[in-house]
Amino acid sequence: GAGVSQSPSNKVTEKGKDVELRCDPISGHTALYWYRQRLGQGLEFLIYFQGNSAPDKSGLPSDRFSAERTGESVSTLTIQRTQQEDSAVYLCASSSKDPGDLYGYTFGSGTRLTVV
Amino acid sequence: SQKIEQNSEALNIQEGKTATLTCNYTNYSPAYLQWYRQDPGRGPVFLLLIRENEKEKRKERLKVTFDTTLKQSLFHITASQPADSATYLCALDTGRRALTFGSGTRLQVQP
């Protein structure tokens, strides 16, 4: 596609439920990133995928968070047993280089997650 | 500790003036630094990259400087317009394989 697509754009869930967020990167982009942005805050790194290499999961805040990526395409971020502190915008980005140094990242518009 | 600092207070300037935003960092030695623009409800958009061996980079009305001794980058928008109003984020290569972002500075250009 022309850009990075994220779905859903908004998600309201009850505390304790599991949620799955989806990211479709730009075709041909080998690197994919997930970040979290709380209201009025900066971007917090969560996880990074590059091709078939093992993902860098060092930013995942707890074992309730996990992410998968199928080859160099779609990625899903799963949050189990959601807590109110998980409420944030979850941003996905992709880049054609590792780590996107020459070209920058292309971000999606994010999924706004609200845990009630 | 390692930090990236951007002024959390909004910067308000008059149309036509030059806006200057600051990004300071400590305890990193980045090979490069990037600037992004973020509008409300949208993801950040890449603007410019500057490498550690470059002092200055320009793109249209944008200018970025990078002082590795001061550990500081300055981002300038000349002849600012109301349409430049947004939050501007700096991002650094911090040795991890994904960028580390500052929290951004909101710019408001008054007509």
Short mmCIF file of C-alpha atoms in Angstrom, two decimals:
data_model
loop_
_atom_site.label_atom_id
_atom_site.label_comp_id
_atom_site.label_asym_id
_atom_site.label_seq_id
_atom_site.Cartn_x
_atom_site.Cartn_y
_atom_site.Cartn_z
CA GLY A 1 0.00 0.00 0.00
CA ALA A 2 0.91 3.65 -0.18
CA GLY A 3 1.40 4.01 3.55
CA VAL A 4 1.47 2.15 6.83
CA SER A 5 -2.03 1.01 7.74
CA GLN A 6 -3.13 0.30 11.31
CA SER A 7 -6.38 -1.20 12.51
CA PRO A 8 -8.54 -0.60 14.33
CA SER A 9 -8.10 3.15 14.56
CA ASN A 10 -9.88 3.16 17.92
CA LYS A 11 -10.46 0.39 20.42
CA VAL A 12 -12.33 0.55 23.72
CA THR A 13 -12.01 -2.54 25.85
CA GLU A 14 -12.86 -3.62 29.35
CA LYS A 15 -10.11 -4.15 31.88
CA GLY A 16 -8.94 -7.75 31.81
CA LYS A 17 -9.82 -8.42 28.18
CA ASP A 18 -7.25 -9.24 25.49
CA VAL A 19 -6.78 -6.98 22.46
CA GLU A 20 -5.04 -7.44 19.15
CA LEU A 21 -3.73 -4.52 17.10
CA ARG A 22 -2.76 -4.88 13.47
CA CYS A 23 -0.15 -3.16 11.31
CA ASP A 24 0.29 -3.40 7.55
CA PRO A 25 3.70 -1.92 6.64
CA ILE A 26 4.71 -0.45 3.33
CA SER A 27 5.35 -3.24 0.84
CA GLY A 28 9.07 -3.98 0.63
CA HIS A 29 9.94 -2.42 3.98
CA THR A 30 11.98 -4.97 5.87
CA ALA A 31 12.00 -3.22 9.25
CA LEU A 32 8.89 -2.77 11.41
CA TYR A 33 8.58 -1.03 14.77
CA TRP A 34 5.93 -0.67 17.46
CA TYR A 35 5.86 2.34 19.77
CA ARG A 36 3.44 3.47 22.46
CA GLN A 37 2.50 7.10 23.06
CA ARG A 38 0.63 8.06 26.21
CA LEU A 39 -1.35 11.29 26.19
CA GLY A 40 1.01 14.28 25.99
CA GLN A 41 4.07 12.06 26.12
CA GLY A 42 6.82 11.00 23.75
CA LEU A 43 7.14 7.71 21.91
CA GLU A 44 8.07 4.66 23.98
CA PHE A 45 9.77 1.86 22.05
CA LEU A 46 8.12 -1.54 22.32
CA ILE A 47 9.48 -3.98 19.73
CA TYR A 48 11.42 -4.09 16.45
CA PHE A 49 11.37 -6.64 13.61
CA GLN A 50 13.97 -6.86 10.85
CA GLY A 51 13.51 -9.47 8.15
CA ASN A 52 13.93 -12.97 9.51
CA SER A 53 16.14 -11.91 12.42
CA ALA A 54 15.02 -12.44 16.00
CA PRO A 55 12.93 -9.42 17.06
CA ASP A 56 14.22 -6.92 19.59
CA LYS A 57 11.64 -7.22 22.37
CA SER A 58 13.55 -5.15 24.89
CA GLY A 59 10.88 -2.43 25.10
CA LEU A 60 7.91 -4.64 25.93
CA PRO A 61 6.73 -3.45 29.38
CA SER A 62 5.49 -6.81 30.67
CA ASP A 63 4.82 -10.39 29.61
CA ARG A 64 1.23 -9.37 28.87
CA PHE A 65 2.57 -7.80 25.68
CA SER A 66 3.60 -9.84 22.66
CA ALA A 67 3.99 -9.25 18.94
CA GLU A 68 4.29 -11.33 15.83
CA ARG A 69 5.26 -10.58 12.28
CA THR A 70 4.67 -12.83 9.30
CA GLY A 71 7.74 -12.62 7.07
CA GLU A 72 8.07 -9.02 5.93
CA SER A 73 4.37 -8.24 6.03
CA VAL A 74 1.65 -7.85 8.61
CA SER A 75 2.39 -7.53 12.31
CA THR A 76 0.06 -7.93 15.26
CA LEU A 77 0.58 -6.59 18.76
CA THR A 78 -1.35 -8.47 21.43
CA ILE A 79 -2.03 -7.20 24.92
CA GLN A 80 -3.43 -9.77 27.32
CA ARG A 81 -5.47 -8.97 30.43
CA THR A 82 -5.50 -5.26 29.64
CA GLN A 83 -5.02 -2.73 32.44
CA GLN A 84 -6.03 0.94 32.52
CA GLU A 85 -2.35 1.89 32.33
CA ASP A 86 -2.27 0.30 28.86
CA SER A 87 -4.47 3.12 27.54
CA ALA A 88 -2.42 4.93 24.89
CA VAL A 89 -1.94 5.33 21.16
CA TYR A 90 -0.02 2.41 19.69
CA LEU A 91 2.01 3.47 16.67
CA CYS A 92 3.51 1.20 14.05
CA ALA A 93 6.27 2.30 11.67
CA SER A 94 8.22 0.68 8.88
CA SER A 95 11.42 1.51 7.06
CA SER A 96 13.31 0.23 4.09
CA LYS A 97 16.63 0.15 5.85
CA ASP A 98 17.85 -1.05 9.19
CA PRO A 99 17.42 1.05 11.26
CA GLY A 100 16.00 3.50 8.73
CA ASP A 101 18.84 5.90 9.15
CA LEU A 102 18.87 7.34 5.66
CA TYR A 103 15.15 7.39 5.01
CA GLY A 104 13.47 7.79 8.33
CA TYR A 105 10.45 5.86 9.51
CA THR A 106 7.00 5.92 7.94
CA PHE A 107 4.40 5.81 10.69
CA GLY A 108 0.78 4.76 10.62
CA SER A 109 -1.88 6.91 12.26
CA GLY A 110 -1.98 4.63 15.27
CA THR A 111 -4.56 2.70 17.25
CA ARG A 112 -6.02 4.60 20.17
CA LEU A 113 -6.62 2.06 22.93
CA THR A 114 -8.86 2.94 25.87
CA VAL A 115 -9.19 0.48 28.72
CA VAL A 116 -12.25 1.10 30.89
CA SER B 1 21.29 8.21 33.10
CA GLN B 2 20.57 8.53 29.40
CA LYS B 3 18.17 11.28 28.43
CA ILE B 4 16.81 13.14 25.44
CA GLU B 5 15.39 16.53 26.38
CA GLN B 6 13.12 18.78 24.37
CA ASN B 7 11.44 21.84 25.79
CA SER B 8 8.08 20.68 27.10
CA GLU B 9 6.68 24.20 27.02
CA ALA B 10 5.00 25.23 23.81
CA LEU B 11 6.81 27.71 21.60
CA ASN B 12 4.62 30.56 20.36
CA ILE B 13 5.91 32.78 17.56
CA GLN B 14 4.55 35.22 15.03
CA GLU B 15 4.11 34.29 11.40
CA GLY B 16 7.17 35.14 9.33
CA LYS B 17 9.62 34.74 12.22
CA THR B 18 12.17 31.95 12.60
CA ALA B 19 11.27 29.18 15.03
CA THR B 20 14.15 27.46 16.82
CA LEU B 21 13.61 24.19 18.67
CA THR B 22 16.21 22.45 20.82
CA CYS B 23 17.06 18.82 21.39
CA ASN B 24 19.64 18.02 24.08
CA TYR B 25 20.87 14.58 24.99
CA THR B 26 23.13 13.08 27.62
CA ASN B 27 25.18 9.90 27.74
CA TYR B 28 24.59 8.98 24.13
CA SER B 29 26.96 9.14 21.16
CA PRO B 30 24.53 8.98 18.26
CA ALA B 31 25.77 8.34 14.75
CA TYR B 32 22.81 10.40 13.50
CA LEU B 33 19.78 12.33 14.62
CA GLN B 34 16.39 12.77 12.98
CA TRP B 35 13.56 15.29 13.27
CA TYR B 36 9.88 14.45 12.87
CA ARG B 37 6.67 16.46 12.78
CA GLN B 38 3.53 15.19 14.50
CA ASP B 39 0.05 16.62 14.05
CA PRO B 40 -2.79 15.81 16.49
CA GLY B 41 -4.22 12.35 15.93
CA ARG B 42 -1.54 11.43 13.42
CA GLY B 43 1.72 9.51 13.46
CA PRO B 44 5.02 11.38 13.22
CA VAL B 45 6.29 12.34 9.76
CA PHE B 46 10.02 12.22 8.95
CA LEU B 47 11.56 15.60 8.08
CA LEU B 48 15.35 15.51 8.18
CA LEU B 49 18.32 13.38 9.15
CA ILE B 50 21.74 14.73 10.12
CA ARG B 51 24.84 12.62 10.71
CA GLU B 52 27.45 13.08 13.43
CA ASN B 53 30.02 14.35 10.91
CA GLU B 54 27.62 16.96 9.49
CA LYS B 55 27.31 20.34 11.14
CA GLU B 56 24.24 21.50 9.28
CA LYS B 57 21.55 20.21 6.95
CA ARG B 58 18.94 22.21 5.05
CA LYS B 59 15.70 21.38 3.31
CA GLU B 60 13.60 24.22 1.95
CA ARG B 61 12.70 26.39 5.00
CA LEU B 62 14.11 23.86 7.46
CA LYS B 63 17.62 23.85 8.90
CA VAL B 64 19.09 21.40 11.40
CA THR B 65 22.40 21.71 13.22
CA PHE B 66 24.17 19.00 15.19
CA ASP B 67 26.85 19.76 17.78
CA THR B 68 28.26 16.52 19.16
CA THR B 69 30.42 18.41 21.66
CA LEU B 70 27.46 20.23 23.18
CA LYS B 71 25.28 17.13 22.60
CA GLN B 72 22.66 19.33 21.05
CA SER B 73 20.66 19.69 17.85
CA LEU B 74 18.82 22.83 16.83
CA PHE B 75 15.89 22.75 14.42
CA HIS B 76 15.01 25.98 12.64
CA ILE B 77 11.97 26.88 10.55
CA THR B 78 12.46 30.14 8.70
CA ALA B 79 9.59 32.35 7.49
CA SER B 80 7.24 30.33 9.70
CA GLN B 81 3.60 29.89 8.72
CA PRO B 82 0.51 28.92 10.74
CA ALA B 83 0.60 25.60 8.84
CA ASP B 84 3.91 24.85 10.58
CA SER B 85 2.07 24.58 13.90
CA ALA B 86 2.62 21.03 15.17
CA THR B 87 4.71 19.05 17.64
CA TYR B 88 8.31 18.44 16.57
CA LEU B 89 10.16 15.38 17.81
CA CYS B 90 13.85 14.62 17.70
CA ALA B 91 14.99 11.02 17.52
CA LEU B 92 18.42 9.52 18.07
CA ASP B 93 20.31 6.45 17.18
CA THR B 94 21.16 5.29 20.72
CA GLY B 95 22.87 2.03 19.86
CA ARG B 96 19.68 0.00 19.98
CA ARG B 97 18.34 -0.93 16.57
CA ALA B 98 15.33 1.36 16.81
CA LEU B 99 15.25 5.12 17.26
CA THR B 100 14.79 6.67 20.68
CA PHE B 101 12.47 9.67 20.58
CA GLY B 102 12.29 12.82 22.66
CA SER B 103 8.92 13.90 24.01
CA GLY B 104 8.60 16.74 21.51
CA THR B 105 8.03 20.49 21.55
CA ARG B 106 4.75 21.99 20.41
CA LEU B 107 5.10 24.94 18.04
CA GLN B 108 2.28 27.43 17.59
CA VAL B 109 2.65 30.00 14.81
CA GLN B 110 0.29 32.94 15.21
CA PRO B 111 -1.04 34.65 12.07
#
